[in-house]
Amino acid sequence: AGADIVMLDNFKPESVARAIAELEKRGLRDKILVEVSGGITPDNIEKYLELGVDIISLGWITHSAPAIDLSLEIVEVIR
């Protein structure tokens, strides 16, 4: 059947470029979405944008978010 999307996780920009070039060489680039993730930050996102990837996932947005101490006290149950 084949893939509709390929996830390149923790790929450096040079490796992403090689993967995209291989898809183009095989005539598949217009048929497969390319998503990159892993190690992408505001400092290096432009490098990935310049490669023409279709989707960029950014885990840094949430993985270091501080936790909050939260509780819920139920004082009355209404039925």
mmCIF file of N, CA and C in Angstrom:
data_model
loop_
_atom_site.group_PDB
_atom_site.id
_atom_site.type_symbol
_atom_site.label_atom_id
_atom_site.label_comp_id
_atom_site.label_asym_id
_atom_site.label_seq_id
_atom_site.Cartn_x
_atom_site.Cartn_y
_atom_site.Cartn_z
ATOM 1 N N ALA A 1 0.821 -1.196 0.000
ATOM 2 C CA ALA A 1 0.000 0.000 0.000
ATOM 3 C C ALA A 1 0.862 1.256 0.000
ATOM 4 N N GLY A 2 1.871 1.317 0.870
ATOM 5 C CA GLY A 2 2.746 2.482 0.907
ATOM 6 C C GLY A 2 2.378 3.452 2.005
ATOM 7 N N ALA A 3 3.283 4.377 2.253
ATOM 8 C CA ALA A 3 3.100 5.364 3.313
ATOM 9 C C ALA A 3 2.621 6.691 2.738
ATOM 10 N N ASP A 4 1.817 7.396 3.524
ATOM 11 C CA ASP A 4 1.368 8.737 3.159
ATOM 12 C C ASP A 4 2.255 9.804 3.781
ATOM 13 N N ILE A 5 2.920 9.426 4.878
ATOM 14 C CA ILE A 5 3.747 10.368 5.628
ATOM 15 C C ILE A 5 4.934 9.613 6.205
ATOM 16 N N VAL A 6 6.056 10.303 6.286
ATOM 17 C CA VAL A 6 7.235 9.710 6.903
ATOM 18 C C VAL A 6 7.706 10.659 8.002
ATOM 19 N N MET A 7 7.977 10.088 9.190
ATOM 20 C CA MET A 7 8.453 10.869 10.330
ATOM 21 C C MET A 7 9.956 10.699 10.436
ATOM 22 N N LEU A 8 10.675 11.798 10.354
ATOM 23 C CA LEU A 8 12.123 11.788 10.517
ATOM 24 C C LEU A 8 12.408 12.332 11.911
ATOM 25 N N ASP A 9 12.626 11.428 12.855
ATOM 26 C CA ASP A 9 12.784 11.799 14.256
ATOM 27 C C ASP A 9 14.260 11.877 14.622
ATOM 28 N N ASN A 10 14.642 12.985 15.213
ATOM 29 C CA ASN A 10 16.028 13.224 15.631
ATOM 30 C C ASN A 10 17.009 13.222 14.465
ATOM 31 N N PHE A 11 16.564 13.646 13.290
ATOM 32 C CA PHE A 11 17.439 13.772 12.120
ATOM 33 C C PHE A 11 18.057 15.166 12.118
ATOM 34 N N LYS A 12 19.324 15.257 11.850
ATOM 35 C CA LYS A 12 19.975 16.551 11.649
ATOM 36 C C LYS A 12 19.527 17.089 10.282
ATOM 37 N N PRO A 13 19.574 18.401 10.076
ATOM 38 C CA PRO A 13 19.127 18.963 8.795
ATOM 39 C C PRO A 13 19.778 18.307 7.580
ATOM 40 N N GLU A 14 21.053 17.965 7.673
ATOM 41 C CA GLU A 14 21.743 17.337 6.544
ATOM 42 C C GLU A 14 21.120 15.981 6.196
ATOM 43 N N SER A 15 20.725 15.235 7.225
ATOM 44 C CA SER A 15 20.098 13.930 6.998
ATOM 45 C C SER A 15 18.695 14.079 6.433
ATOM 46 N N VAL A 16 17.977 15.104 6.888
ATOM 47 C CA VAL A 16 16.645 15.382 6.335
ATOM 48 C C VAL A 16 16.772 15.717 4.855
ATOM 49 N N ALA A 17 17.756 16.529 4.516
ATOM 50 C CA ALA A 17 17.971 16.902 3.111
ATOM 51 C C ALA A 17 18.241 15.664 2.263
ATOM 52 N N ARG A 18 19.035 14.733 2.780
ATOM 53 C CA ARG A 18 19.318 13.498 2.028
ATOM 54 C C ARG A 18 18.059 12.650 1.864
ATOM 55 N N ALA A 19 17.246 12.570 2.910
ATOM 56 C CA ALA A 19 16.010 11.784 2.828
ATOM 57 C C ALA A 19 15.050 12.389 1.804
ATOM 58 N N ILE A 20 14.916 13.709 1.818
ATOM 59 C CA ILE A 20 14.040 14.380 0.853
ATOM 60 C C ILE A 20 14.567 14.181 -0.562
ATOM 61 N N ALA A 21 15.873 14.283 -0.738
ATOM 62 C CA ALA A 21 16.471 14.073 -2.061
ATOM 63 C C ALA A 21 16.200 12.655 -2.560
ATOM 64 N N GLU A 22 16.238 11.685 -1.664
ATOM 65 C CA GLU A 22 15.970 10.295 -2.054
ATOM 66 C C GLU A 22 14.510 10.126 -2.475
ATOM 67 N N LEU A 23 13.594 10.758 -1.742
ATOM 68 C CA LEU A 23 12.180 10.710 -2.139
ATOM 69 C C LEU A 23 11.983 11.343 -3.513
ATOM 70 N N GLU A 24 12.650 12.466 -3.752
ATOM 71 C CA GLU A 24 12.554 13.130 -5.059
ATOM 72 C C GLU A 24 13.119 12.240 -6.157
ATOM 73 N N LYS A 25 14.249 11.622 -5.892
ATOM 74 C CA LYS A 25 14.895 10.737 -6.868
ATOM 75 C C LYS A 25 13.976 9.584 -7.265
ATOM 76 N N ARG A 26 13.204 9.102 -6.304
ATOM 77 C CA ARG A 26 12.301 7.975 -6.563
ATOM 78 C C ARG A 26 10.929 8.424 -7.057
ATOM 79 N N GLY A 27 10.745 9.733 -7.233
ATOM 80 C CA GLY A 27 9.466 10.250 -7.710
ATOM 81 C C GLY A 27 8.357 10.169 -6.682
ATOM 82 N N LEU A 28 8.723 10.180 -5.402
ATOM 83 C CA LEU A 28 7.734 10.015 -4.336
ATOM 84 C C LEU A 28 7.480 11.274 -3.514
ATOM 85 N N ARG A 29 8.271 12.305 -3.716
ATOM 86 C CA ARG A 29 8.174 13.472 -2.833
ATOM 87 C C ARG A 29 6.795 14.117 -2.857
ATOM 88 N N ASP A 30 6.147 14.164 -4.008
ATOM 89 C CA ASP A 30 4.819 14.789 -4.079
ATOM 90 C C ASP A 30 3.714 13.884 -3.548
ATOM 91 N N LYS A 31 4.044 12.630 -3.218
ATOM 92 C CA LYS A 31 3.046 11.680 -2.717
ATOM 93 C C LYS A 31 3.155 11.440 -1.218
ATOM 94 N N ILE A 32 4.269 11.864 -0.605
ATOM 95 C CA ILE A 32 4.527 11.568 0.800
ATOM 96 C C ILE A 32 4.828 12.853 1.560
ATOM 97 N N LEU A 33 4.090 13.066 2.653
ATOM 98 C CA LEU A 33 4.386 14.187 3.537
ATOM 99 C C LEU A 33 5.623 13.853 4.365
ATOM 100 N N VAL A 34 6.451 14.851 4.611
ATOM 101 C CA VAL A 34 7.645 14.667 5.430
ATOM 102 C C VAL A 34 7.474 15.469 6.719
ATOM 103 N N GLU A 35 7.536 14.755 7.851
ATOM 104 C CA GLU A 35 7.445 15.384 9.167
ATOM 105 C C GLU A 35 8.779 15.222 9.878
ATOM 106 N N VAL A 36 9.228 16.281 10.535
ATOM 107 C CA VAL A 36 10.447 16.208 11.334
ATOM 108 C C VAL A 36 10.108 16.508 12.785
ATOM 109 N N SER A 37 10.853 15.872 13.678
ATOM 110 C CA SER A 37 10.644 16.043 15.104
ATOM 111 C C SER A 37 11.932 15.679 15.823
ATOM 112 N N GLY A 38 12.058 16.146 17.039
ATOM 113 C CA GLY A 38 13.204 15.763 17.855
ATOM 114 C C GLY A 38 14.358 16.730 17.751
ATOM 115 N N GLY A 39 14.620 17.436 18.813
ATOM 116 C CA GLY A 39 15.747 18.353 18.849
ATOM 117 C C GLY A 39 15.529 19.654 18.103
ATOM 118 N N ILE A 40 14.300 19.929 17.712
ATOM 119 C CA ILE A 40 14.018 21.165 16.978
ATOM 120 C C ILE A 40 13.633 22.248 17.985
ATOM 121 N N THR A 41 14.313 23.379 17.887
ATOM 122 C CA THR A 41 14.125 24.487 18.822
ATOM 123 C C THR A 41 13.982 25.789 18.032
ATOM 124 N N PRO A 42 13.646 26.869 18.722
ATOM 125 C CA PRO A 42 13.588 28.154 18.019
ATOM 126 C C PRO A 42 14.925 28.530 17.373
ATOM 127 N N ASP A 43 16.010 28.021 17.926
ATOM 128 C CA ASP A 43 17.332 28.349 17.386
ATOM 129 C C ASP A 43 17.648 27.656 16.068
ATOM 130 N N ASN A 44 17.036 26.489 15.809
ATOM 131 C CA ASN A 44 17.386 25.754 14.581
ATOM 132 C C ASN A 44 16.202 25.466 13.659
ATOM 133 N N ILE A 45 15.014 25.930 14.014
ATOM 134 C CA ILE A 45 13.824 25.595 13.225
ATOM 135 C C ILE A 45 13.926 26.102 11.785
ATOM 136 N N GLU A 46 14.582 27.242 11.601
ATOM 137 C CA GLU A 46 14.679 27.806 10.251
ATOM 138 C C GLU A 46 15.424 26.872 9.299
ATOM 139 N N LYS A 47 16.422 26.168 9.807
ATOM 140 C CA LYS A 47 17.163 25.216 8.967
ATOM 141 C C LYS A 47 16.219 24.159 8.400
ATOM 142 N N TYR A 48 15.272 23.704 9.238
ATOM 143 C CA TYR A 48 14.321 22.684 8.796
ATOM 144 C C TYR A 48 13.286 23.275 7.843
ATOM 145 N N LEU A 49 12.860 24.506 8.106
ATOM 146 C CA LEU A 49 11.903 25.166 7.213
ATOM 147 C C LEU A 49 12.480 25.324 5.811
ATOM 148 N N GLU A 50 13.760 25.653 5.735
ATOM 149 C CA GLU A 50 14.409 25.857 4.440
ATOM 150 C C GLU A 50 14.475 24.575 3.611
ATOM 151 N N LEU A 51 14.367 23.425 4.254
ATOM 152 C CA LEU A 51 14.440 22.144 3.547
ATOM 153 C C LEU A 51 13.128 21.786 2.857
ATOM 154 N N GLY A 52 12.040 22.478 3.215
ATOM 155 C CA GLY A 52 10.754 22.204 2.586
ATOM 156 C C GLY A 52 9.985 21.055 3.203
ATOM 157 N N VAL A 53 10.221 20.784 4.493
ATOM 158 C CA VAL A 53 9.437 19.739 5.149
ATOM 159 C C VAL A 53 7.988 20.201 5.250
ATOM 160 N N ASP A 54 7.084 19.246 5.392
ATOM 161 C CA ASP A 54 5.656 19.570 5.430
ATOM 162 C C ASP A 54 5.143 19.838 6.840
ATOM 163 N N ILE A 55 5.699 19.126 7.824
ATOM 164 C CA ILE A 55 5.219 19.220 9.204
ATOM 165 C C ILE A 55 6.431 19.264 10.129
ATOM 166 N N ILE A 56 6.385 20.155 11.108
ATOM 167 C CA ILE A 56 7.433 20.215 12.126
ATOM 168 C C ILE A 56 6.760 20.058 13.486
ATOM 169 N N SER A 57 7.175 19.039 14.241
ATOM 170 C CA SER A 57 6.657 18.813 15.589
ATOM 171 C C SER A 57 7.666 19.347 16.596
ATOM 172 N N LEU A 58 7.175 20.108 17.559
ATOM 173 C CA LEU A 58 8.060 20.747 18.531
ATOM 174 C C LEU A 58 7.738 20.294 19.948
ATOM 175 N N GLY A 59 8.434 19.306 20.432
ATOM 176 C CA GLY A 59 8.226 18.827 21.792
ATOM 177 C C GLY A 59 8.753 19.778 22.847
ATOM 178 N N TRP A 60 9.707 20.639 22.482
ATOM 179 C CA TRP A 60 10.293 21.550 23.469
ATOM 180 C C TRP A 60 9.247 22.477 24.076
ATOM 181 N N ILE A 61 8.116 22.641 23.395
ATOM 182 C CA ILE A 61 7.070 23.537 23.891
ATOM 183 C C ILE A 61 6.515 23.039 25.226
ATOM 184 N N THR A 62 6.393 21.715 25.372
ATOM 185 C CA THR A 62 5.760 21.168 26.568
ATOM 186 C C THR A 62 6.667 20.318 27.441
ATOM 187 N N HIS A 63 7.736 19.767 26.913
ATOM 188 C CA HIS A 63 8.495 18.793 27.701
ATOM 189 C C HIS A 63 9.225 19.387 28.898
ATOM 190 N N SER A 64 9.461 20.661 28.929
ATOM 191 C CA SER A 64 10.135 21.283 30.070
ATOM 192 C C SER A 64 9.229 22.263 30.817
ATOM 193 N N ALA A 65 7.955 22.186 30.554
ATOM 194 C CA ALA A 65 7.019 23.086 31.235
ATOM 195 C C ALA A 65 6.984 22.742 32.723
ATOM 196 N N PRO A 66 6.975 23.746 33.576
ATOM 197 C CA PRO A 66 6.942 23.464 35.014
ATOM 198 C C PRO A 66 5.589 22.884 35.422
ATOM 199 N N ALA A 67 5.640 21.986 36.379
ATOM 200 C CA ALA A 67 4.414 21.379 36.902
ATOM 201 C C ALA A 67 3.799 22.316 37.935
ATOM 202 N N ILE A 68 2.490 22.233 38.079
ATOM 203 C CA ILE A 68 1.827 23.000 39.132
ATOM 204 C C ILE A 68 1.173 22.016 40.090
ATOM 205 N N ASP A 69 1.118 22.398 41.339
ATOM 206 C CA ASP A 69 0.480 21.564 42.352
ATOM 207 C C ASP A 69 -1.004 21.908 42.347
ATOM 208 N N LEU A 70 -1.827 20.964 41.937
ATOM 209 C CA LEU A 70 -3.250 21.216 41.764
ATOM 210 C C LEU A 70 -4.037 20.086 42.408
ATOM 211 N N SER A 71 -5.087 20.432 43.117
ATOM 212 C CA SER A 71 -5.955 19.405 43.684
ATOM 213 C C SER A 71 -7.406 19.837 43.506
ATOM 214 N N LEU A 72 -8.297 18.882 43.674
ATOM 215 C CA LEU A 72 -9.729 19.144 43.551
ATOM 216 C C LEU A 72 -10.419 18.496 44.740
ATOM 217 N N GLU A 73 -11.113 19.286 45.502
ATOM 218 C CA GLU A 73 -11.841 18.766 46.651
ATOM 219 C C GLU A 73 -13.332 18.788 46.318
ATOM 220 N N ILE A 74 -13.973 17.630 46.389
ATOM 221 C CA ILE A 74 -15.414 17.532 46.141
ATOM 222 C C ILE A 74 -16.106 17.655 47.492
ATOM 223 N N VAL A 75 -16.908 18.695 47.657
ATOM 224 C CA VAL A 75 -17.556 18.937 48.944
ATOM 225 C C VAL A 75 -18.986 18.409 48.990
ATOM 226 N N GLU A 76 -19.586 18.222 47.823
ATOM 227 C CA GLU A 76 -20.954 17.715 47.806
ATOM 228 C C GLU A 76 -21.226 17.058 46.459
ATOM 229 N N VAL A 77 -21.852 15.906 46.502
ATOM 230 C CA VAL A 77 -22.244 15.214 45.278
ATOM 231 C C VAL A 77 -23.744 15.402 45.109
ATOM 232 N N ILE A 78 -24.154 15.971 43.994
ATOM 233 C CA ILE A 78 -25.573 16.195 43.710
ATOM 234 C C ILE A 78 -26.000 15.170 42.676
ATOM 235 N N ARG A 79 -27.067 14.450 42.996
ATOM 236 C CA ARG A 79 -27.562 13.427 42.058
ATOM 237 C C ARG A 79 -28.913 13.787 41.534
#
